[in-house]
Coordinates of C-alpha atoms and ligand atoms in Angstrom, one line a residue:
M1 CA 0.0 0.0 0.0
T2 CA 1.4 3.4 -1.0
Q3 CA 1.8 6.4 1.3
A4 CA -0.7 8.2 -0.9
A5 CA -3.3 5.4 -0.4
R6 CA -2.7 5.6 3.4
L7 CA -3.3 9.3 3.4
K8 CA -6.4 9.0 1.3
F9 CA -7.7 6.5 3.9
L10 CA -6.9 8.8 6.8
R11 CA -8.6 11.8 5.0
E12 CA -11.8 9.8 4.4
F13 CA -11.7 8.7 8.1
V14 CA -11.5 12.3 9.2
S15 CA -14.4 13.4 7.0
K16 CA -16.6 10.3 7.7
P17 CA -15.5 8.6 10.9
V18 CA -18.4 6.3 11.5
Q19 CA -18.6 5.2 7.8
V20 CA -14.9 4.5 7.5
G21 CA -14.5 3.3 11.1
A22 CA -10.7 2.8 11.1
V23 CA -7.7 5.1 10.9
A24 CA -5.6 2.7 8.8
P25 CA -6.3 0.0 6.2
S26 CA -6.2 -3.7 7.2
S27 CA -2.9 -5.5 6.8
R28 CA -2.2 -8.1 4.1
A29 CA -1.8 -10.7 6.9
L30 CA -5.4 -10.0 8.2
A31 CA -6.7 -10.1 4.6
E32 CA -5.1 -13.5 4.0
R33 CA -6.4 -14.8 7.4
M34 CA -9.9 -13.8 6.5
I35 CA -10.1 -15.8 3.4
D36 CA -8.0 -18.7 4.7
G37 CA -9.7 -22.0 3.8
F38 CA -12.0 -20.4 1.2
D39 CA -12.0 -21.9 -2.3
L40 CA -12.1 -18.6 -4.0
A41 CA -10.5 -20.0 -7.1
G42 CA -13.5 -22.3 -7.6
A43 CA -16.1 -19.6 -6.9
E44 CA -18.5 -18.2 -9.5
V45 CA -19.3 -14.9 -7.6
V46 CA -17.3 -13.2 -4.8
V47 CA -18.6 -10.0 -3.3
E48 CA -16.5 -7.6 -1.1
L49 CA -18.3 -5.1 1.0
G50 CA -16.5 -1.9 2.2
P51 CA -13.3 -2.5 0.3
G52 CA -11.9 1.0 1.1
T53 CA -8.5 1.4 -0.6
G54 CA -8.2 -2.3 -1.3
S55 CA -6.1 -4.1 1.3
I56 CA -8.5 -7.1 1.4
T57 CA -9.3 -6.7 -2.3
A58 CA -5.7 -7.4 -3.2
A59 CA -5.8 -10.8 -1.4
I60 CA -9.1 -11.6 -3.0
V61 CA -7.9 -10.7 -6.5
D62 CA -4.8 -13.0 -6.0
A63 CA -7.0 -15.9 -4.8
V64 CA -10.0 -15.9 -7.3
G65 CA -10.0 -18.0 -10.5
P66 CA -10.0 -16.8 -14.0
D67 CA -13.8 -17.3 -14.3
T68 CA -14.7 -15.8 -11.0
R69 CA -16.8 -12.6 -11.1
T70 CA -15.5 -10.3 -8.3
I71 CA -17.8 -7.4 -7.3
A72 CA -16.8 -4.8 -4.7
I73 CA -19.5 -2.5 -3.2
E74 CA -18.1 0.7 -1.6
R75 CA -20.1 3.6 -0.2
S76 CA -17.4 6.2 -0.7
A77 CA -17.2 7.4 -4.3
E78 CA -13.6 8.5 -3.7
F79 CA -12.5 5.0 -2.5
A80 CA -14.5 3.4 -5.3
E81 CA -12.8 5.4 -8.0
H82 CA -9.4 4.7 -6.5
L83 CA -10.2 1.0 -6.3
Q84 CA -11.5 0.6 -9.8
A85 CA -8.2 2.1 -11.1
R86 CA -6.2 -0.2 -8.9
F87 CA -8.1 -3.4 -9.8
P88 CA -9.4 -3.1 -13.4
T89 CA -10.3 -6.8 -13.5
I90 CA -13.1 -6.5 -10.9
E91 CA -16.3 -4.5 -10.9
V92 CA -16.5 -1.7 -8.3
I93 CA -19.9 -0.3 -7.5
T94 CA -20.4 2.9 -5.6
G95 CA -23.3 2.0 -3.4
C96 CA -24.5 0.6 -0.1
A97 CA -24.0 -3.0 1.1
Q98 CA -27.7 -3.2 1.8
E99 CA -28.3 -3.2 -1.9
T100 CA -26.2 -6.3 -2.5
H101 CA -29.0 -8.7 -3.4
Q102 CA -30.5 -6.4 -6.0
L103 CA -27.1 -5.6 -7.5
L104 CA -26.5 -9.4 -7.9
I105 CA -29.9 -9.9 -9.5
D106 CA -29.3 -7.0 -11.9
R107 CA -26.2 -8.9 -13.1
G108 CA -27.9 -12.2 -13.6
F109 CA -26.8 -13.9 -10.3
D110 CA -29.1 -15.5 -7.8
G111 CA -26.5 -15.0 -5.0
A112 CA -22.8 -15.0 -4.2
D113 CA -20.6 -17.9 -3.1
Y114 CA -18.5 -15.8 -0.8
I115 CA -19.1 -12.4 0.8
V116 CA -16.1 -10.8 2.4
S117 CA -16.7 -7.7 4.6
G118 CA -14.5 -4.9 5.7
L119 CA -17.5 -3.0 7.1
P120 CA -16.9 -1.2 10.4
W121 CA -19.6 -2.9 12.4
A122 CA -18.6 -1.5 15.8
G123 CA -19.6 2.0 14.8
F124 CA -23.0 1.1 13.4
E125 CA -26.3 1.3 15.2
R126 CA -28.0 -2.0 15.9
E127 CA -30.7 -1.3 13.3
L128 CA -28.2 -0.8 10.6
Q129 CA -26.2 -3.9 11.7
E130 CA -29.4 -6.0 11.4
G131 CA -30.3 -4.5 8.0
L132 CA -26.9 -5.3 6.7
L133 CA -26.8 -8.8 8.0
R134 CA -30.3 -9.5 6.6
A135 CA -29.0 -8.3 3.2
I136 CA -25.9 -10.4 3.4
V137 CA -27.7 -13.6 4.3
R138 CA -30.2 -13.0 1.5
S139 CA -27.4 -12.4 -1.0
L140 CA -25.5 -15.7 -0.1
R141 CA -26.2 -18.9 -1.9
P142 CA -27.1 -21.8 0.4
G143 CA -23.8 -23.2 1.8
G144 CA -22.1 -19.9 0.9
W145 CA -19.6 -18.2 3.2
F146 CA -19.5 -14.8 4.8
C147 CA -16.4 -13.4 6.6
T148 CA -15.8 -10.2 8.5
F149 CA -13.0 -8.9 10.7
A150 CA -13.3 -7.7 14.3
Y151 CA -10.7 -5.9 16.4
F152 CA -9.4 -7.9 19.3
G153 CA -10.6 -6.4 22.7
P154 CA -13.9 -4.8 21.8
N155 CA -15.2 -8.3 20.9
Y156 CA -15.3 -9.0 24.7
M157 CA -17.4 -5.9 25.4
S158 CA -21.2 -6.0 25.3
K159 CA -21.6 -4.6 21.7
G160 CA -19.0 -7.1 20.5
R161 CA -20.6 -10.0 22.2
R162 CA -24.0 -8.9 20.8
F163 CA -22.5 -8.8 17.3
R164 CA -21.3 -12.4 17.7
R165 CA -24.8 -13.5 18.9
M166 CA -26.3 -11.8 15.9
L167 CA -24.0 -13.8 13.6
E168 CA -24.8 -17.0 15.5
S169 CA -28.5 -16.5 15.1
R170 CA -28.3 -16.0 11.4
F171 CA -25.7 -18.5 10.3
R172 CA -25.4 -22.3 10.5
R173 CA -21.8 -22.1 11.7
V174 CA -19.7 -19.3 13.1
E175 CA -15.9 -19.9 13.5
T176 CA -13.2 -17.5 14.5
T177 CA -9.7 -17.3 13.0
P178 CA -6.6 -16.9 15.2
I179 CA -5.7 -13.3 16.0
V180 CA -3.5 -11.3 13.7
W181 CA -1.3 -9.5 16.2
G182 CA 0.6 -7.7 13.5
N183 CA -2.5 -5.9 12.3
F184 CA -3.1 -2.4 13.7
P185 CA -5.1 -2.8 15.9
P186 CA -4.8 -6.6 16.4
A187 CA -7.8 -8.3 14.8
F188 CA -9.4 -11.7 13.8
A189 CA -12.1 -12.8 11.5
Y190 CA -15.5 -14.5 11.9
Q191 CA -16.0 -17.1 9.1
C192 CA -19.7 -17.9 8.9
T193 CA -21.5 -20.6 6.8
R194 CA -25.0 -20.0 5.6
Ligands
LIG1 C1 -12.9 -0.1 8.2 S1 -12.9 0.5 6.5 C2 -12.2 -1.0 5.8 C3 -11.5 -0.8 4.5 C4 -10.8 -2.0 3.9 N1 -11.7 -3.1 3.7 C5 -9.7 -2.4 4.9 O1 -9.9 -3.4 5.6 O2 -8.7 -1.8 5.0 C6 -14.7 0.4 6.1 C7 -15.1 0.6 4.7 O3 -16.5 0.4 4.6 C8 -17.1 1.4 3.8 N2 -18.5 1.4 4.1 C9 -19.1 1.8 5.2 N3 -20.4 1.6 5.2 C10 -20.7 1.0 4.0 C11 -21.9 0.5 3.4 N4 -23.1 0.6 4.0 N5 -21.8 0.0 2.2 C12 -20.6 -0.1 1.5 N6 -19.4 0.3 2.1 C13 -19.5 0.9 3.3 C14 -16.3 2.6 4.2 O4 -16.5 3.7 3.2 C15 -14.9 2.1 4.2 O5 -14.3 2.1 3.0

């Protein structure tokens, strides 16, 4: 990640702190841990939500197969423009993750095989969290996978525990990856099966 991309991230955080939800992009190590065990090479459709400047996107792009359709949905137009220029082989949509199902239908897909999220859940109100999770479950094919990262520490607090319960009530299986201590801040991922 270039210095210019880091500055862009920080600038967006300063102007939209709740939407961006982090002062720095995720590390490559966290991105790889998130998709560890996923057969992205064999997937037909992979969706990324909240890609930002593309730290997780880079790992996804390296892992998908030549026939995989990769779609990234990013709320910030500035990030979306930057991302499309950085990854011309994927489709970047400026929009809200809540629209995922309709965006897939518009492109002729009944759902995604994998949904990878970089959304900043901790800053969202409960209603928005529930709306987003509903949209994610609806957009996944049966047996599809969803993963999202969480910072280590806040996951033990009441909001973090509530988020885990929300995942457990919507997915057949919820697993956690080991913590990536080298990420700033240290983080892990929830890997959930529909
Ligand atoms: C914590 S940053 C993560 C960026 C990147 N995935 C990473 O890990 O470095 C959260 C990103 O989610 C985007 N975002 C927030 N709410 C969104 C929504 N409802 N739909 C799509 N993107 C959203 C923000 O604009 C920001 O780019």
